mmCIF file of N, CA and C in Angstrom:
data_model
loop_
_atom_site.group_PDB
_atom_site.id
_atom_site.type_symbol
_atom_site.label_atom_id
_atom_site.label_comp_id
_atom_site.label_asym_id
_atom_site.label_seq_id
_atom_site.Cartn_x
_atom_site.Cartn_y
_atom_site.Cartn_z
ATOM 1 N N UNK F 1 121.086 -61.526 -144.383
ATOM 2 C CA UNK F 1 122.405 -60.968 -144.446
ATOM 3 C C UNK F 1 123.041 -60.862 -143.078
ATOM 4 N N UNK F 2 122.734 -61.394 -142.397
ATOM 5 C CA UNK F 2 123.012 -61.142 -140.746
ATOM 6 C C UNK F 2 122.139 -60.387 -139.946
ATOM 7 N N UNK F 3 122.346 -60.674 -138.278
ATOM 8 C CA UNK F 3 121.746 -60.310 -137.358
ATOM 9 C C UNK F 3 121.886 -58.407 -137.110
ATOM 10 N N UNK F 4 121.344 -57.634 -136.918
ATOM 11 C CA UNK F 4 121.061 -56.037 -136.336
ATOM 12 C C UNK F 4 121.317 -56.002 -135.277
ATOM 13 N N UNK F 5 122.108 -55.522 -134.200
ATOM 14 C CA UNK F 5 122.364 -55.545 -132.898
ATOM 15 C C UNK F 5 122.096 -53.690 -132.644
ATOM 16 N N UNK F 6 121.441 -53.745 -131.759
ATOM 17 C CA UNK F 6 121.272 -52.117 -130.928
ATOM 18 C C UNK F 6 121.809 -52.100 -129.770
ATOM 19 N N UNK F 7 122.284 -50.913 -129.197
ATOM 20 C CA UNK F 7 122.555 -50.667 -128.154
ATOM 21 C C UNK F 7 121.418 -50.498 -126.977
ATOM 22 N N UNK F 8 121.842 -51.052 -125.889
ATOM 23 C CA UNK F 8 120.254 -50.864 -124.789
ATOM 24 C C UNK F 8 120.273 -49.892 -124.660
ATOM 25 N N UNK F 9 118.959 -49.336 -124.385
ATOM 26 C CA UNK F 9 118.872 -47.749 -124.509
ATOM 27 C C UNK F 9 118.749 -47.501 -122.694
ATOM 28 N N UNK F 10 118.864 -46.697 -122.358
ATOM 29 C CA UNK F 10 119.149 -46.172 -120.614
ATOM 30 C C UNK F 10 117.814 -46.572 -119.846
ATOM 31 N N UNK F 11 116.668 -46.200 -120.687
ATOM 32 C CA UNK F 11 115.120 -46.827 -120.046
ATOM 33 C C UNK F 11 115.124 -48.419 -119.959
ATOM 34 N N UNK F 12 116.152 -48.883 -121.139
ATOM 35 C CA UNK F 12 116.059 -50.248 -121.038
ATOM 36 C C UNK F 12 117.141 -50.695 -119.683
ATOM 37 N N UNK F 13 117.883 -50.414 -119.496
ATOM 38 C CA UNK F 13 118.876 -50.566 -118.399
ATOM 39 C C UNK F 13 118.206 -50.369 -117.116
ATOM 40 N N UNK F 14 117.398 -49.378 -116.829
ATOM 41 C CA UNK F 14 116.334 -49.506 -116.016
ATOM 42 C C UNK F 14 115.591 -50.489 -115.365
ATOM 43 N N UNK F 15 115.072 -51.241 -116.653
ATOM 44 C CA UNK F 15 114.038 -51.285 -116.878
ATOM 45 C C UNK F 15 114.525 -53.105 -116.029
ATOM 46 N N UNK F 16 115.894 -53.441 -116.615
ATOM 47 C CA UNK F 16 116.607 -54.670 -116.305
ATOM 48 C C UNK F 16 116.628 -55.007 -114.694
ATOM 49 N N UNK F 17 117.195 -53.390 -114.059
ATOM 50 C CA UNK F 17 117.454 -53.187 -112.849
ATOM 51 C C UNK F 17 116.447 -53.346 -112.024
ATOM 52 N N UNK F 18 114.974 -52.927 -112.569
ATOM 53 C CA UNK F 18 114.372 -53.502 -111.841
ATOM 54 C C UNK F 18 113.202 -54.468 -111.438
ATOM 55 N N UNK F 19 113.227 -54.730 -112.708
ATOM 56 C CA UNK F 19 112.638 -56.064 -113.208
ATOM 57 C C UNK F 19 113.374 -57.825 -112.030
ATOM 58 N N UNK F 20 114.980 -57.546 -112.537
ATOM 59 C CA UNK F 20 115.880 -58.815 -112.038
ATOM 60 C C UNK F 20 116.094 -58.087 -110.542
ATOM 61 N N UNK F 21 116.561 -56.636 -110.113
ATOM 62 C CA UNK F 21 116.898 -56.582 -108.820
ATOM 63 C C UNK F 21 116.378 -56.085 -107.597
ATOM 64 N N UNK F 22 115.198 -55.812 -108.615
ATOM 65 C CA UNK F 22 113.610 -55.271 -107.493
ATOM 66 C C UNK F 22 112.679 -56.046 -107.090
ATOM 67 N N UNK F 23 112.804 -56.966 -108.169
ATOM 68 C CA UNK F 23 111.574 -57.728 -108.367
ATOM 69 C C UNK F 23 111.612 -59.136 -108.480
ATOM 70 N N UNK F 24 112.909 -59.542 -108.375
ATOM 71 C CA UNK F 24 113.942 -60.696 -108.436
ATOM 72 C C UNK F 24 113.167 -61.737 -109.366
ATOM 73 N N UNK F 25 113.179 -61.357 -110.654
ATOM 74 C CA UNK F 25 112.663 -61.922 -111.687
ATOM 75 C C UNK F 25 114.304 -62.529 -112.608
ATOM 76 N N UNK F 26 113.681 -63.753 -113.095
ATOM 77 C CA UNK F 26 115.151 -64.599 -113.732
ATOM 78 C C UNK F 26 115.518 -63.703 -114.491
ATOM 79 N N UNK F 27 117.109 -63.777 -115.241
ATOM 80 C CA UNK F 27 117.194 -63.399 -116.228
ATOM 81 C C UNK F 27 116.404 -63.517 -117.669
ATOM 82 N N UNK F 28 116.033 -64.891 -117.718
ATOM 83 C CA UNK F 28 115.284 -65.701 -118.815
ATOM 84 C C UNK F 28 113.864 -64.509 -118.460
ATOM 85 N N UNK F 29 113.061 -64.493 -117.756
ATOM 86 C CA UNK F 29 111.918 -63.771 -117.625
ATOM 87 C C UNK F 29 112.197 -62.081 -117.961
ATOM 88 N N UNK F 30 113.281 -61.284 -117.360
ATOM 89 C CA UNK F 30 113.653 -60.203 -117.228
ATOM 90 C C UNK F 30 113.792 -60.313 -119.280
ATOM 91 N N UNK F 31 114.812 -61.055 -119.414
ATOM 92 C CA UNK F 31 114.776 -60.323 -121.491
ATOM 93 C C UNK F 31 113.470 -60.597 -122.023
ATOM 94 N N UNK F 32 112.516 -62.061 -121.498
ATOM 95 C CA UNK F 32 111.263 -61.664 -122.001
ATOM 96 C C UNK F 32 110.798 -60.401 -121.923
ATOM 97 N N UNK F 33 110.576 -60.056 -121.327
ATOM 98 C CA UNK F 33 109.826 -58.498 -120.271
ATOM 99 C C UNK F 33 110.109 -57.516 -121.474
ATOM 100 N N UNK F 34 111.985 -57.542 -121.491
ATOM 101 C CA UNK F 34 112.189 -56.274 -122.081
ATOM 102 C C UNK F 34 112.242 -56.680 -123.989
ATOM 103 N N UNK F 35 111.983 -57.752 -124.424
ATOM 104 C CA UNK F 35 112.314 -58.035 -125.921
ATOM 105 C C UNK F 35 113.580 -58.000 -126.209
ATOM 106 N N UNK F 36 114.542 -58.383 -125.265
ATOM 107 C CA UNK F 36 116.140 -58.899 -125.324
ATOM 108 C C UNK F 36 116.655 -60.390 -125.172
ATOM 109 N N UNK F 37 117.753 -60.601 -125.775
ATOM 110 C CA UNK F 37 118.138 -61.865 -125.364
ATOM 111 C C UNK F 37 118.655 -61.861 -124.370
ATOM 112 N N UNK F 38 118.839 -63.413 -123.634
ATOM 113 C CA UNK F 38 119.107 -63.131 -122.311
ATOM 114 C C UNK F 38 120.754 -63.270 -122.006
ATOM 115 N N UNK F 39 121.114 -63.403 -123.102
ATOM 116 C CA UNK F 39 122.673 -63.334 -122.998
ATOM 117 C C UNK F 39 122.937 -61.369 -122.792
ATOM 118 N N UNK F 40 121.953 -60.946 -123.091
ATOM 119 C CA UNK F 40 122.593 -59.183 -123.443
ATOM 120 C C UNK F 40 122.315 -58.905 -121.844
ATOM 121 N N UNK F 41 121.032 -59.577 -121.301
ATOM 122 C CA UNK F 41 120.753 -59.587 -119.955
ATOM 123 C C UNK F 41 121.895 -59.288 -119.343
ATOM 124 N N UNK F 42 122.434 -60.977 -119.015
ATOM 125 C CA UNK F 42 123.272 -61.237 -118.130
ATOM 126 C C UNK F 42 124.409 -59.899 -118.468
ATOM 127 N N UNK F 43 124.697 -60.424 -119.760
ATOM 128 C CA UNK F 43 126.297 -59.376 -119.982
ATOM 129 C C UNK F 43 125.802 -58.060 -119.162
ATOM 130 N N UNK F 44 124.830 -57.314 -119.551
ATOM 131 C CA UNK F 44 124.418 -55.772 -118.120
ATOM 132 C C UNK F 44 124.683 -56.146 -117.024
ATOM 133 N N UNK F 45 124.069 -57.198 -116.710
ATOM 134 C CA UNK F 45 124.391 -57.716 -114.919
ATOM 135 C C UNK F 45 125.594 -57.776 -114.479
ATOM 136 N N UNK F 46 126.284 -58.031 -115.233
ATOM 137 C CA UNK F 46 127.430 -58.691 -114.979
ATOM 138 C C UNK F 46 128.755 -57.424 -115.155
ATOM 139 N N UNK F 47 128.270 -56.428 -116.112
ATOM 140 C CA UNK F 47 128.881 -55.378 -116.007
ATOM 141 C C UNK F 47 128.624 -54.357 -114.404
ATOM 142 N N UNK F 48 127.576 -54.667 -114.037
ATOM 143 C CA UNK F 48 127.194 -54.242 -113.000
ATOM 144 C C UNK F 48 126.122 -52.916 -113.368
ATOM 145 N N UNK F 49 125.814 -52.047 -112.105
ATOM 146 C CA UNK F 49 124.470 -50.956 -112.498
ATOM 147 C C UNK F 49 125.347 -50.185 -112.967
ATOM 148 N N UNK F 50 124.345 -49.109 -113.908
ATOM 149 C CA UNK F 50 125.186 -48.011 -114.727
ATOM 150 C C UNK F 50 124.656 -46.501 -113.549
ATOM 151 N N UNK F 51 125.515 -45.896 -113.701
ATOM 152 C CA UNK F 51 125.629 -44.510 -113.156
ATOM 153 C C UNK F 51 125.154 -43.540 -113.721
ATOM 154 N N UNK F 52 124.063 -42.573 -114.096
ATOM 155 C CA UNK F 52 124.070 -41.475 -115.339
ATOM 156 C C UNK F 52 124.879 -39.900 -114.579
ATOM 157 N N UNK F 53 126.084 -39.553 -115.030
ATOM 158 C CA UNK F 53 126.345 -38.058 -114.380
ATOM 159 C C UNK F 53 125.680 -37.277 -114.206
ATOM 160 N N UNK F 54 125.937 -36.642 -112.729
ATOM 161 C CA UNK F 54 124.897 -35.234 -112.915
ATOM 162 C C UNK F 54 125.160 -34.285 -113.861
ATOM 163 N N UNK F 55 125.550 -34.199 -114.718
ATOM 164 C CA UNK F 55 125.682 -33.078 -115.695
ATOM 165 C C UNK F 55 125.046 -33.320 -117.054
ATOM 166 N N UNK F 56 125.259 -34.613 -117.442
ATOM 167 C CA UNK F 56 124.378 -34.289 -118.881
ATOM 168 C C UNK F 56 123.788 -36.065 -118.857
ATOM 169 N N UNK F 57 123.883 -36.776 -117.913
ATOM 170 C CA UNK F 57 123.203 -38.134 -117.942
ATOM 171 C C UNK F 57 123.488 -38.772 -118.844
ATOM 172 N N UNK F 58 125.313 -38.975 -119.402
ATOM 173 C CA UNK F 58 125.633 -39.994 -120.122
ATOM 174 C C UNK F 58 125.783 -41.366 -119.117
ATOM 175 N N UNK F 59 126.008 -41.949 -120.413
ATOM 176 C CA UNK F 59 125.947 -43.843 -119.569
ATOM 177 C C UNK F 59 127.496 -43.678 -119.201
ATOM 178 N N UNK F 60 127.432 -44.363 -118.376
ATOM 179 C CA UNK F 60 129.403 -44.781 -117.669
ATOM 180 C C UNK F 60 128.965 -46.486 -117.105
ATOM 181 N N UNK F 61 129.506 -46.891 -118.503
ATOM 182 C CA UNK F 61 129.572 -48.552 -117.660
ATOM 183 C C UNK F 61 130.346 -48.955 -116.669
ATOM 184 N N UNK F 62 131.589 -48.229 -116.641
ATOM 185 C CA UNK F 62 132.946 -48.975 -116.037
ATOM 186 C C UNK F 62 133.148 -47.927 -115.092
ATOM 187 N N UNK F 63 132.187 -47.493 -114.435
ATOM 188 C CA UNK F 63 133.031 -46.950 -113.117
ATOM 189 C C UNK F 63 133.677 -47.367 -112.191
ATOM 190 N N UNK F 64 134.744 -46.547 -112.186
ATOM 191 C CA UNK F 64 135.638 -47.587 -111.169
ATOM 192 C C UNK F 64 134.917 -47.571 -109.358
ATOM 193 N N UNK F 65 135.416 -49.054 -109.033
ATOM 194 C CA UNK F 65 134.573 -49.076 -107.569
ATOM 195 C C UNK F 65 135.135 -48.239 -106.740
ATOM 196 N N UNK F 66 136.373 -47.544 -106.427
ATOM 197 C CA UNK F 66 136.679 -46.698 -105.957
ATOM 198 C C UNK F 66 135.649 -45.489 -105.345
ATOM 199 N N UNK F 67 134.994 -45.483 -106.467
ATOM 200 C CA UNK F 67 134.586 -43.840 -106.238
ATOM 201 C C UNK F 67 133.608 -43.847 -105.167
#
């Protein structure tokens, strides 16, 4: 009936960051690692790193570069 899509969970966003930017592992290797495709990869990368607030550690994809 079609594909299930989840949202990456914050350990997984992590987990991306430092897999591909610690450890400078491909994207292709990095979604192995985490059991993602590597298109969801890139799209994180490409959104750039996520921020969690000090107040209650929600996700903020789009912070502006300003800040």
């Amino acid at each position: 009936m079609g594909q299930q899509y989840s949202h990456l969970s914050s350990e997984e966003r992590i987990l991306i960051e430092k897999l591909h930017c610690e450890r400078h592992l491909s994207i292709r290797r990095t979604a192995e690692r985490i059991g993602r495709d590597k298109s969801t990869v890139s799209r994180e990368l490409r959104r750039g790193l996520w921020f969690a607030s000090n107040e209650n550690g929600s996700y903020r994809p789009y912070r502006p570069k300003r800040l």
